[in-house]
Tab-separated table of C-alpha atoms and ligand atoms in Angstrom:
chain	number	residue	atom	x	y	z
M	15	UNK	CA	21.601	-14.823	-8.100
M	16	UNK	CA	19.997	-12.539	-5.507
M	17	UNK	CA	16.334	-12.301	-5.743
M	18	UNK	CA	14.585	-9.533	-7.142
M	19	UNK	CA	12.946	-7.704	-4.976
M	20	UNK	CA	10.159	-5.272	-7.161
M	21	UNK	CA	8.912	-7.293	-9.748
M	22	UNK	CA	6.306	-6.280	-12.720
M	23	UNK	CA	4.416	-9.540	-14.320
M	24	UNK	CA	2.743	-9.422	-17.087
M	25	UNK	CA	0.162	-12.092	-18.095
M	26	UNK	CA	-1.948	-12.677	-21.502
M	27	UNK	CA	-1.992	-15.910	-22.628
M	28	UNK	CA	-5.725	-16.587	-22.802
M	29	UNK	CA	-8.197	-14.096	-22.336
M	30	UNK	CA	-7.503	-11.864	-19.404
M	31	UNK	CA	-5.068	-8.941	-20.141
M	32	UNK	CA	-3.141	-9.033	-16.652
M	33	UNK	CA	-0.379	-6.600	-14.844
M	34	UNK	CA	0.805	-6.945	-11.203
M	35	UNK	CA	3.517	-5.712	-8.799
M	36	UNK	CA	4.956	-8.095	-6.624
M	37	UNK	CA	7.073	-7.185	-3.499
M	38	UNK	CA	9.415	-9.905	-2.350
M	39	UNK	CA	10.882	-10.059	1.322
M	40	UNK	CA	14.349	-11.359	2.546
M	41	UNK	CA	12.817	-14.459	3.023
M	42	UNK	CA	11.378	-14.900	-0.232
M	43	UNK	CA	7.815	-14.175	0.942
M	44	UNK	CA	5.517	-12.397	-1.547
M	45	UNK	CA	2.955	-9.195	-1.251
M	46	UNK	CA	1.223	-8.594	-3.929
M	47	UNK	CA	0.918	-4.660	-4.109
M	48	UNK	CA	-1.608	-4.426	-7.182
M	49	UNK	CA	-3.125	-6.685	-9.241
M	50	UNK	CA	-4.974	-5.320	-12.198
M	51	UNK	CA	-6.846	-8.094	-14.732
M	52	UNK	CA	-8.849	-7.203	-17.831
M	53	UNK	CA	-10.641	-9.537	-19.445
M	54	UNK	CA	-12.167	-10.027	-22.571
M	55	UNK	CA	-15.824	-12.029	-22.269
M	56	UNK	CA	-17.841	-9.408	-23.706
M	57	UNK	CA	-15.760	-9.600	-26.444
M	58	UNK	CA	-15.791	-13.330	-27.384
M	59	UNK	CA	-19.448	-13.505	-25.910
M	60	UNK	CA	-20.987	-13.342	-30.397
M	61	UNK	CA	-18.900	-16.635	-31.045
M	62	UNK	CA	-19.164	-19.085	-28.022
M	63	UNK	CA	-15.727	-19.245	-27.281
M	64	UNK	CA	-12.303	-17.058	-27.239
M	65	UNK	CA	-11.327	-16.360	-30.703
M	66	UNK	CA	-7.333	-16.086	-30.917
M	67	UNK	CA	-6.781	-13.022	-33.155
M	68	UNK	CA	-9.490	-11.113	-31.085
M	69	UNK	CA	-7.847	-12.000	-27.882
M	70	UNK	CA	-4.311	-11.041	-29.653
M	71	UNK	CA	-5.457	-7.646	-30.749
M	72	UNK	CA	-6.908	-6.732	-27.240
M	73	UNK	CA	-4.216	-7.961	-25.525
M	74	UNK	CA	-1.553	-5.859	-27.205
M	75	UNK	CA	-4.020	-2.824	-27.090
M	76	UNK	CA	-4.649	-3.092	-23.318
M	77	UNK	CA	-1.318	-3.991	-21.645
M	78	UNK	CA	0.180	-0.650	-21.578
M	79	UNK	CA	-3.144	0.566	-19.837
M	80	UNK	CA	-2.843	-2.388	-16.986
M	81	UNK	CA	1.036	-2.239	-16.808
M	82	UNK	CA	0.395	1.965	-16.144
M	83	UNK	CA	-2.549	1.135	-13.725
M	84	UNK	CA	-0.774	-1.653	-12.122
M	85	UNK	CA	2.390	0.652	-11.332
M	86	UNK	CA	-0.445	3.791	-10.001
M	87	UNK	CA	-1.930	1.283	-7.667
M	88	UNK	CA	0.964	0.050	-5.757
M	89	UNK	CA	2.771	3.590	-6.008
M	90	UNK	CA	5.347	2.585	-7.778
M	91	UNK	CA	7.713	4.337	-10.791
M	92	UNK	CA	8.605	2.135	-13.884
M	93	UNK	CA	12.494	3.066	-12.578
M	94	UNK	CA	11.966	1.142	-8.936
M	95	UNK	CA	11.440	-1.758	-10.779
M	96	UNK	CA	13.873	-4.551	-10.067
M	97	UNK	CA	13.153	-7.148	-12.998
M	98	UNK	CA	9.888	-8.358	-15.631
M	99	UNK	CA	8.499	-11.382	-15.483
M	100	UNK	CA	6.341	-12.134	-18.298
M	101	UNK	CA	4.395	-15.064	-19.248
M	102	UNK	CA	6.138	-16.921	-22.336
M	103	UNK	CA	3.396	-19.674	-22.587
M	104	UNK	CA	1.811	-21.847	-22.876
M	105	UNK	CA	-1.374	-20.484	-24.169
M	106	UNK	CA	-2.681	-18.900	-27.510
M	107	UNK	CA	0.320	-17.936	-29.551
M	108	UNK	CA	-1.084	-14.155	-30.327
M	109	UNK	CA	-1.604	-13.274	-26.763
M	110	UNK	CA	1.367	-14.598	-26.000
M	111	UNK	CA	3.521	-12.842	-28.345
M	112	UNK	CA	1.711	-9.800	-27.449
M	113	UNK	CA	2.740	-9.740	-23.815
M	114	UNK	CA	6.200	-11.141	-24.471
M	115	UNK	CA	6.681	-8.327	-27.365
M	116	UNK	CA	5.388	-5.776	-24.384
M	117	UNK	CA	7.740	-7.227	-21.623
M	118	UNK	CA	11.183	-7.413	-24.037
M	119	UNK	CA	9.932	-3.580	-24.975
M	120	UNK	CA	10.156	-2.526	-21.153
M	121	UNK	CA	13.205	-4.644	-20.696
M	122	UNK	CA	15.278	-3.105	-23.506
M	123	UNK	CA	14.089	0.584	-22.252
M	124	UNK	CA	14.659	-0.008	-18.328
M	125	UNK	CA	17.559	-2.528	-19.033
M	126	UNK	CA	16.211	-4.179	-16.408
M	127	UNK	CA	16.316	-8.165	-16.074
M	128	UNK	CA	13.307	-10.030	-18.408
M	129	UNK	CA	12.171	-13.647	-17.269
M	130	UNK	CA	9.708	-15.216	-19.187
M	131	UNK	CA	7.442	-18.013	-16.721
M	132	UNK	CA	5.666	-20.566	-17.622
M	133	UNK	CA	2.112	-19.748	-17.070
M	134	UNK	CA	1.105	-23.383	-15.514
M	135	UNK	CA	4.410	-22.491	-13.183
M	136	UNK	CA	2.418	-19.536	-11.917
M	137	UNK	CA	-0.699	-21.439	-11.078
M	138	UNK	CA	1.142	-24.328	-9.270
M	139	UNK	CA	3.102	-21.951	-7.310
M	140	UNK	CA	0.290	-19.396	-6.017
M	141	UNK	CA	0.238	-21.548	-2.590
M	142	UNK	CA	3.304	-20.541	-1.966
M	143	UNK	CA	2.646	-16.950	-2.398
M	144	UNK	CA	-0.593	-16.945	-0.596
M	145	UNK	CA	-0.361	-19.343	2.423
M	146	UNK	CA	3.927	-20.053	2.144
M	147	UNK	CA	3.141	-23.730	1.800
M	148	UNK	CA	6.241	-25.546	2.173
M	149	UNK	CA	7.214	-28.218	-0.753
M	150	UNK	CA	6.241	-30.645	-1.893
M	151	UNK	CA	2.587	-30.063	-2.123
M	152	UNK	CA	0.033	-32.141	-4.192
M	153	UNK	CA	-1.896	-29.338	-6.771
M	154	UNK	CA	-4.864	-29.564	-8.538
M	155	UNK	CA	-4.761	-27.151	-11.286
M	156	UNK	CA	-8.695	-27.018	-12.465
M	157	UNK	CA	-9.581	-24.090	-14.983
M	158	UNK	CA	-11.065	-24.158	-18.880
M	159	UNK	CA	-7.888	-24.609	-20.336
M	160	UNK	CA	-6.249	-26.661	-17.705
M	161	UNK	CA	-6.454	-29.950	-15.835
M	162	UNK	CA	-3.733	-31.870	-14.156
M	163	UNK	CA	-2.014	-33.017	-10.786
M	164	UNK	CA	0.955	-32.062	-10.146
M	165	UNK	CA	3.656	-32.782	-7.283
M	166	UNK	CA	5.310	-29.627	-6.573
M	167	UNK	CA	8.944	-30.703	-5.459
M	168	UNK	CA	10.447	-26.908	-6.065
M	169	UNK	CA	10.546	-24.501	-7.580
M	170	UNK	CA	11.764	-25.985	-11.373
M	171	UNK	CA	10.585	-29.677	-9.991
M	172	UNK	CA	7.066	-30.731	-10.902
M	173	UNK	CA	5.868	-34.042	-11.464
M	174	UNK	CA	2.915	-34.686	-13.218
M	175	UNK	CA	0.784	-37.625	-11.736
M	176	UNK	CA	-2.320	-36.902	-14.982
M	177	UNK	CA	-4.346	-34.726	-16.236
M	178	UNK	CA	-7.541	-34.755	-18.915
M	179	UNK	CA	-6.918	-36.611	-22.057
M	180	UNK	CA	-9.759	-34.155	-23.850
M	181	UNK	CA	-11.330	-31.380	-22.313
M	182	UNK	CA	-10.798	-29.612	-19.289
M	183	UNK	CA	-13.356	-29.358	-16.468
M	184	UNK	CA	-14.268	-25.588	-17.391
M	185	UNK	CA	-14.420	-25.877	-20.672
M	186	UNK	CA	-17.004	-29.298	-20.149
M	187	UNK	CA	-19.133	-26.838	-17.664
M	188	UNK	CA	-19.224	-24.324	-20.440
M	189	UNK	CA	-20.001	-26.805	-22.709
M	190	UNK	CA	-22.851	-28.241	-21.119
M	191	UNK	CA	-24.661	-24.752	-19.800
M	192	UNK	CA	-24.364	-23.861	-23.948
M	193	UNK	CA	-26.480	-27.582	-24.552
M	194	UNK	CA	-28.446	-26.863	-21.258
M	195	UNK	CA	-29.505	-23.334	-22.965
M	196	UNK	CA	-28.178	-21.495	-19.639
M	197	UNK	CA	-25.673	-18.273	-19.354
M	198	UNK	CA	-21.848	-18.271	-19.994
M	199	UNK	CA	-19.450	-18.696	-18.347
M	200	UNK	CA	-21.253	-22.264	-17.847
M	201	UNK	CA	-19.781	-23.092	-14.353
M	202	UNK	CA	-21.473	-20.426	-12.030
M	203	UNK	CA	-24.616	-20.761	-13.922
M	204	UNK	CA	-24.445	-25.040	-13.761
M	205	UNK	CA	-23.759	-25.025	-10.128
M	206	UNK	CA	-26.961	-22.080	-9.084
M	207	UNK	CA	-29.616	-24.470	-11.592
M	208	UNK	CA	-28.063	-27.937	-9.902
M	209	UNK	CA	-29.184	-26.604	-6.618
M	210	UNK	CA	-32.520	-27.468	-7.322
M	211	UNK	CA	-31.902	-30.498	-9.132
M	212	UNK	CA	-31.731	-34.167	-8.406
M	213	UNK	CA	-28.333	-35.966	-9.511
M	214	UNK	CA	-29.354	-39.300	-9.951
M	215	UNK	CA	-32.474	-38.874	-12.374
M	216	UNK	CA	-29.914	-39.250	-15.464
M	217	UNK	CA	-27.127	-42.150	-15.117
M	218	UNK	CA	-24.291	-40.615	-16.221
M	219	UNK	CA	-20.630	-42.188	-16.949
M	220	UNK	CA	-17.675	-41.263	-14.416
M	221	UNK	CA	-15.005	-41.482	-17.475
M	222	UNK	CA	-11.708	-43.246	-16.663
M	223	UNK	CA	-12.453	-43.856	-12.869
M	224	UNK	CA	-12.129	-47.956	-14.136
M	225	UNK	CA	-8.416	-47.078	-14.563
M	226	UNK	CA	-5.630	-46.956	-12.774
M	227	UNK	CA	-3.779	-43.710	-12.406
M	228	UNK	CA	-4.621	-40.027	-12.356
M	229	UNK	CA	-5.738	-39.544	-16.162
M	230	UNK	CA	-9.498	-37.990	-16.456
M	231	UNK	CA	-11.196	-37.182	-19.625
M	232	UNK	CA	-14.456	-35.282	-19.398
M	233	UNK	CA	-15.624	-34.961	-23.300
M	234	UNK	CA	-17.704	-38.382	-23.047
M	235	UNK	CA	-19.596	-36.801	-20.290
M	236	UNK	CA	-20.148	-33.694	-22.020
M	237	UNK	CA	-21.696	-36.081	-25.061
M	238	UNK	CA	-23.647	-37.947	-22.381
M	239	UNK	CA	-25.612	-35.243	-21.471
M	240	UNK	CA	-26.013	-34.295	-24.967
M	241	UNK	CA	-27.932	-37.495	-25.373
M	242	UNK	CA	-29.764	-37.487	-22.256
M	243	UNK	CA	-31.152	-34.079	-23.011
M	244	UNK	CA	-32.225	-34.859	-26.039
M	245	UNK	CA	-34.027	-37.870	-25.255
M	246	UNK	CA	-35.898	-35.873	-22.752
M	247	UNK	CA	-36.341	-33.163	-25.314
M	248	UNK	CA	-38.097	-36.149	-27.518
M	249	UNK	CA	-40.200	-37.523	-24.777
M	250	UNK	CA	-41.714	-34.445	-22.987
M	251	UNK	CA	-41.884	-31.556	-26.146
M	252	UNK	CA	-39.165	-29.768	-24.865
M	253	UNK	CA	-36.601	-28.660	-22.334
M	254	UNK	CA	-38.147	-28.065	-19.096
M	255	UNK	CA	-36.837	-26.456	-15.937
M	256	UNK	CA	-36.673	-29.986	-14.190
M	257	UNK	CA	-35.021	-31.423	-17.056
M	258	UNK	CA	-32.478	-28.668	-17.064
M	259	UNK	CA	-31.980	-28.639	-13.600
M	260	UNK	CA	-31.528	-32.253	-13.172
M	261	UNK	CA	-28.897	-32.338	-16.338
M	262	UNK	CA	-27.126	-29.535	-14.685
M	263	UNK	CA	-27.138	-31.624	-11.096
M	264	UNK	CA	-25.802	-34.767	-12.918
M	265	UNK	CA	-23.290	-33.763	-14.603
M	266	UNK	CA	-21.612	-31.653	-11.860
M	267	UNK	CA	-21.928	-34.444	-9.316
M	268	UNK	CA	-20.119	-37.011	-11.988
M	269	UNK	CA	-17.340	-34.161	-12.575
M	270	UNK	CA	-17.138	-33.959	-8.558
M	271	UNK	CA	-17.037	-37.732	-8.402
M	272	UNK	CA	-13.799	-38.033	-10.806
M	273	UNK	CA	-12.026	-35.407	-9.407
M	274	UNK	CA	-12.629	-36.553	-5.783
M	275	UNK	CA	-11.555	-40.016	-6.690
M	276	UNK	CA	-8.896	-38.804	-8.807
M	277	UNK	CA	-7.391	-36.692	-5.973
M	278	UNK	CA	-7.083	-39.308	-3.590
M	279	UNK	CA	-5.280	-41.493	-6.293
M	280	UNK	CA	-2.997	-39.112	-6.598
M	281	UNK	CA	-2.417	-38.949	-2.842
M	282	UNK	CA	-0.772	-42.472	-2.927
M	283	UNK	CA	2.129	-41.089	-4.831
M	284	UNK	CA	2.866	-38.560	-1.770
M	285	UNK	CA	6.280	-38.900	-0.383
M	286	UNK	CA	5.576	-40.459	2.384
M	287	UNK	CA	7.219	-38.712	5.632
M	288	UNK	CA	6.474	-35.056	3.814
M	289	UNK	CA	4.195	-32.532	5.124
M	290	UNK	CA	0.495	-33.420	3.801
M	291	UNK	CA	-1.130	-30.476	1.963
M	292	UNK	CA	-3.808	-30.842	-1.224
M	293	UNK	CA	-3.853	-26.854	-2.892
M	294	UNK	CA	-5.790	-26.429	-5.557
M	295	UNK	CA	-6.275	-23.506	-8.461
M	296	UNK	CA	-8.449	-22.524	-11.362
M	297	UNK	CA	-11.706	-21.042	-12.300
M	298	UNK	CA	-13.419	-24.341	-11.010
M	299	UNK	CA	-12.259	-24.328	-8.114
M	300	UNK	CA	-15.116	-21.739	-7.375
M	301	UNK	CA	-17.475	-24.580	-7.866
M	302	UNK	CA	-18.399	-24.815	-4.105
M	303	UNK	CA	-19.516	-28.884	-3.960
M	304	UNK	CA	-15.615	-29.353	-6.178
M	305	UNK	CA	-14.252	-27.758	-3.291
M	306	UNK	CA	-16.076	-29.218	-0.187
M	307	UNK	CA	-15.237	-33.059	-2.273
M	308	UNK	CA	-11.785	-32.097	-2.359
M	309	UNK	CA	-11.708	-30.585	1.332
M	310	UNK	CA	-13.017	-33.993	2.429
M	311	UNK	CA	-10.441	-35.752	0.871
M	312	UNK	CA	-7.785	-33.497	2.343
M	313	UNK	CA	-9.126	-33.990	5.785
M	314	UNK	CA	-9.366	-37.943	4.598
M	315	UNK	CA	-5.808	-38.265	4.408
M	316	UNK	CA	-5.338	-36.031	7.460
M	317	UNK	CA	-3.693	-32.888	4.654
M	318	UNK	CA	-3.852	-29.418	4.869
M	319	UNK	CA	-6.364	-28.099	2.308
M	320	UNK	CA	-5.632	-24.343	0.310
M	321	UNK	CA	-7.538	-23.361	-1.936
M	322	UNK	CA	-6.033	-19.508	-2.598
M	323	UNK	CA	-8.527	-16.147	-2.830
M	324	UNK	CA	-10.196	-16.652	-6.358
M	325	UNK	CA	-8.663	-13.648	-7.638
M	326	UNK	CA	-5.156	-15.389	-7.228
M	327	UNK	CA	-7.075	-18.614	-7.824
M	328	UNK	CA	-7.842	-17.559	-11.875
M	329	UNK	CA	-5.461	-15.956	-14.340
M	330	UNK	CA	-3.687	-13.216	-13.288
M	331	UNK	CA	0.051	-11.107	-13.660
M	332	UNK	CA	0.817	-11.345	-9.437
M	333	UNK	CA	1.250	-15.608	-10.044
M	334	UNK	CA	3.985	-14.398	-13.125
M	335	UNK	CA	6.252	-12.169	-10.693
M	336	UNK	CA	5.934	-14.162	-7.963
M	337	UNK	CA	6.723	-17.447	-10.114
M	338	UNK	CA	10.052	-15.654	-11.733
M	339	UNK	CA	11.560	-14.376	-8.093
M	340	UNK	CA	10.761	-17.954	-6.938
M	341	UNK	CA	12.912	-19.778	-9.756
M	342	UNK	CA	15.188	-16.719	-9.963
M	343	UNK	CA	17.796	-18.169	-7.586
M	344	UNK	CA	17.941	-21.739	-9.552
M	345	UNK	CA	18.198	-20.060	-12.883
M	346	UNK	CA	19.368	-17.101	-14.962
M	347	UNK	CA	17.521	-14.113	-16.928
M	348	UNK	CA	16.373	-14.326	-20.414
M	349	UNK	CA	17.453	-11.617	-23.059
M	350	UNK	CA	15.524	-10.187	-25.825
M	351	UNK	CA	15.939	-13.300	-27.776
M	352	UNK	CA	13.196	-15.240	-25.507
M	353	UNK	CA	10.419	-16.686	-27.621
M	354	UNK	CA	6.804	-17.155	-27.345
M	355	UNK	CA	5.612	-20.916	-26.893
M	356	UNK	CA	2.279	-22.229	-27.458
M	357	UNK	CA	3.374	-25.600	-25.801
M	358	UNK	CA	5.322	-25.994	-22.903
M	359	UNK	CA	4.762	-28.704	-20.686
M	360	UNK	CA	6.539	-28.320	-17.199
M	361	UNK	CA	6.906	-31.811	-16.453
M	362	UNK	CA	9.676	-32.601	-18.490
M	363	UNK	CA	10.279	-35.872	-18.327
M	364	UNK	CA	6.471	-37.146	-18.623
M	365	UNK	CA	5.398	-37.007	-22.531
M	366	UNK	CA	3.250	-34.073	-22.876
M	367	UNK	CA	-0.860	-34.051	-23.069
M	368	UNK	CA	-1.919	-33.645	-26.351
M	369	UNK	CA	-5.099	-31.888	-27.495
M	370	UNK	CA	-5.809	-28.247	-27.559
M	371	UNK	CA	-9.256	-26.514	-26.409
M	372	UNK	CA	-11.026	-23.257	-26.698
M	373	UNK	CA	-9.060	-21.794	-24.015
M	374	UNK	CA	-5.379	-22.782	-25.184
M	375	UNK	CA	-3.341	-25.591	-25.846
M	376	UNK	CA	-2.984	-27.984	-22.870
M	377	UNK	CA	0.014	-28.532	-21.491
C	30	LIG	O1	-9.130	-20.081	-14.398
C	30	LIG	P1	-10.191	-19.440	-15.236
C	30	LIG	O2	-10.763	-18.130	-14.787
C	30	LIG	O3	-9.707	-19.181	-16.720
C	30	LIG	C1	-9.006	-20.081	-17.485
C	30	LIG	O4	-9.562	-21.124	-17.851
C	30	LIG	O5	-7.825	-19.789	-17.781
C	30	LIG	O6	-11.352	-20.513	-15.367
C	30	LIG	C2	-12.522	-20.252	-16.098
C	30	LIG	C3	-13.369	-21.505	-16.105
C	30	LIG	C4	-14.586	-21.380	-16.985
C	30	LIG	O7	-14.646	-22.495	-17.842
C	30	LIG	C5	-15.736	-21.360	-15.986
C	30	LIG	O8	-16.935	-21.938	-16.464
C	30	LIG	C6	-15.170	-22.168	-14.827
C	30	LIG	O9	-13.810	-21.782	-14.764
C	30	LIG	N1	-15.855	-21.830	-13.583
C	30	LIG	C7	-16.554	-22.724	-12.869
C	30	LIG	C8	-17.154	-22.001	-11.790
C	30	LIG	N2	-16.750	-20.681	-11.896
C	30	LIG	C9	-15.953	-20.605	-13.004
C	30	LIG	N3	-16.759	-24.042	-13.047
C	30	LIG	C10	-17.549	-24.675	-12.149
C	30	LIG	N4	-18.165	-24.044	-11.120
C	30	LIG	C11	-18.000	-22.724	-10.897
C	30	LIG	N5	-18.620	-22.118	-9.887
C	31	LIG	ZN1	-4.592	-20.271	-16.282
């Protein structure tokens, strides 16, 4: 099947509301000609978390809006465009449905092609878009719904090597600013108070780094910290601004500590005479001492490090499009029968990660 070569993606399967044109070259290279994300945090900010039927209802109020503004931006007519991509999960089932409902709508009218991606697909395949990494690449996926390594062998071929057996990194960091009394989201406001801080005050577990393999699990250090805090709640009256800052510095160097170690575990199962390169992608991948850890491994094992523009780098509807005309020429279109899936794990062969958290089910 030819590639397309205009290609509208929709995204909304947590809580940004996400539309994007993609423009795909002869050679398969991506531009990204607009890029419009909405999200939601104001309204989830009340209840501490992203509540589904909220996020549902926004969704399918908003993605006209971004699908019309995404279009105005890159100068483009609904007509011009070649095919849909849409992302069919996994994530929260309401959003989901939403944007799939949306996509199959602009399908049926244009009678142009519908693909529905797999929203982890996007993320793992952004390095190609950005920096045209060749495969296989070793990919960190780090967000607050995600957390796993994969080996990106093409463009339907993804090995998972582990991921977090409870919470994912993002979600801990959000976690732990709520018990720390400090801003959401928790990661940006962790990693400005651990500046001042001093990591080893509080000995804190590195879960899982005893076993072999790339698993992590971060909800024991979460409950660590709990108790920490509270015993220094007990002893001095109160929180204070050492205490907090010295939490905050502890628990982001033990999160930096698993995922460095982790990441050069999952180095050894590299093919060996292919083309080094460590990308990573999420939210926490912001986090600047995550990324200098995971540079230094890179640069360790003599690999190419990408880390793509955060804007690419957190959910968003470019990743969709680009991730359907990537897998378009190893697989056909969907119809309007495509459904939405909360689950969808895109190793296929590994059993899947159970557990779901406040951003989605984990895949
Ligand atoms: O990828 P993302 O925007 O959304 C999804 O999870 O889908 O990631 C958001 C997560 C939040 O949990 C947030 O606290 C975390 O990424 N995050 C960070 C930083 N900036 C955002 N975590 C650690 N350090 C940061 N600087
Ligand atoms: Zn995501």
């Amino acid at each position: 099947m030819p590639r397309p070569q205009l290609i509208l993606g929709l995204e909304s399967s947590c809580d940004d509301t996400a539309a994007a044109i993609v423009r795909i070259d002869e050679d398969g290279r991506g531009a990204v000609l607009s890029s419009v994300v909405a999200g939601q945090t104001a309204l989830h900010a009340d209840f501490g978390g992203v509540v589904p039927e909220i996020a549902a209802r926004a969704h399918a109020e908003k993605l006209d809006h971004c699908v019309e503004d995404a279009l105005a931006e890159a100068g483009i007519a609904l007509p011009q465009i070649d095919a849909i991509a849409v992302t069919a999960g996994p994530g929260l089932i309401g959003g989901v449905v939403s944007g799939v409902m949306c996509a199959k709508g602009l399908s049926a009218a244009t009678g142009k092609p519908l693909y529905g991606v797999n929203h982890l697909a996007g993320h793992a395949l952004t390095p190609r878009l950005t920096d045209d990494v060749p495969y296989p690449y070793l990919m960190l996926l780090v967000s607050g719904g995600h957390c796993q390594f994969l080996m990106v062998r093409g463009p339907n071929n993804f090995e998972r090597l582990g991921g977090t057996i409870d919470d994912a990194p993002g979600e801990a960091f959000d976690k732990v600013a709520r018990l720390l009394g400090l801003p959401q989201p928790g990661g940006p406001s962790i990693e400005a108070c651990a500046k001042t801080g001093d990591p080893e005050r509080f000995a804190l577990p590195r879960p899982l780094l005893d076993r072999d393999g790339c698993d992590m699990s971060f909800s024991g250090l979460k409950t660590a910290v709990l108790r920490a805090r509270d015993k220094a709640m007990a002893d001095a009256g109160g929180l204070t601004h050492r205490d907090q800052a010295d939490l905050a510095a502890g628990f982001q160097a033990a999160v930096v500590e698993v995922l460095a170690k982790k990441t050069r575990r999952a180095f050894a199962n590299y093919p060996q005479d292919a083309p080094l390169g460590l990308c990573v992608a999420g939210g926490v991948a912001a986090n600047q001492s995550i990324r200098a850890a995971l540079e230094a491994v890179a640069a360790e094992q003599s690999a190419r490090f990408i880390a793509p523009p955060l804007a690419l780098c957190t959910d968003n509807a470019a990743m969709i499009a680009f991730a359907a005309a990537e897998q378009a020429a190893e697989r056909g279109f969907d119809d309007l029968s495509l459904s939405a899936r909360p689950r969808w794990p895109l190793d296929t062969v590994r059993p899947s990660m159970l557990g779901s958290g406040k951003k989605g089910a984990k895949a």
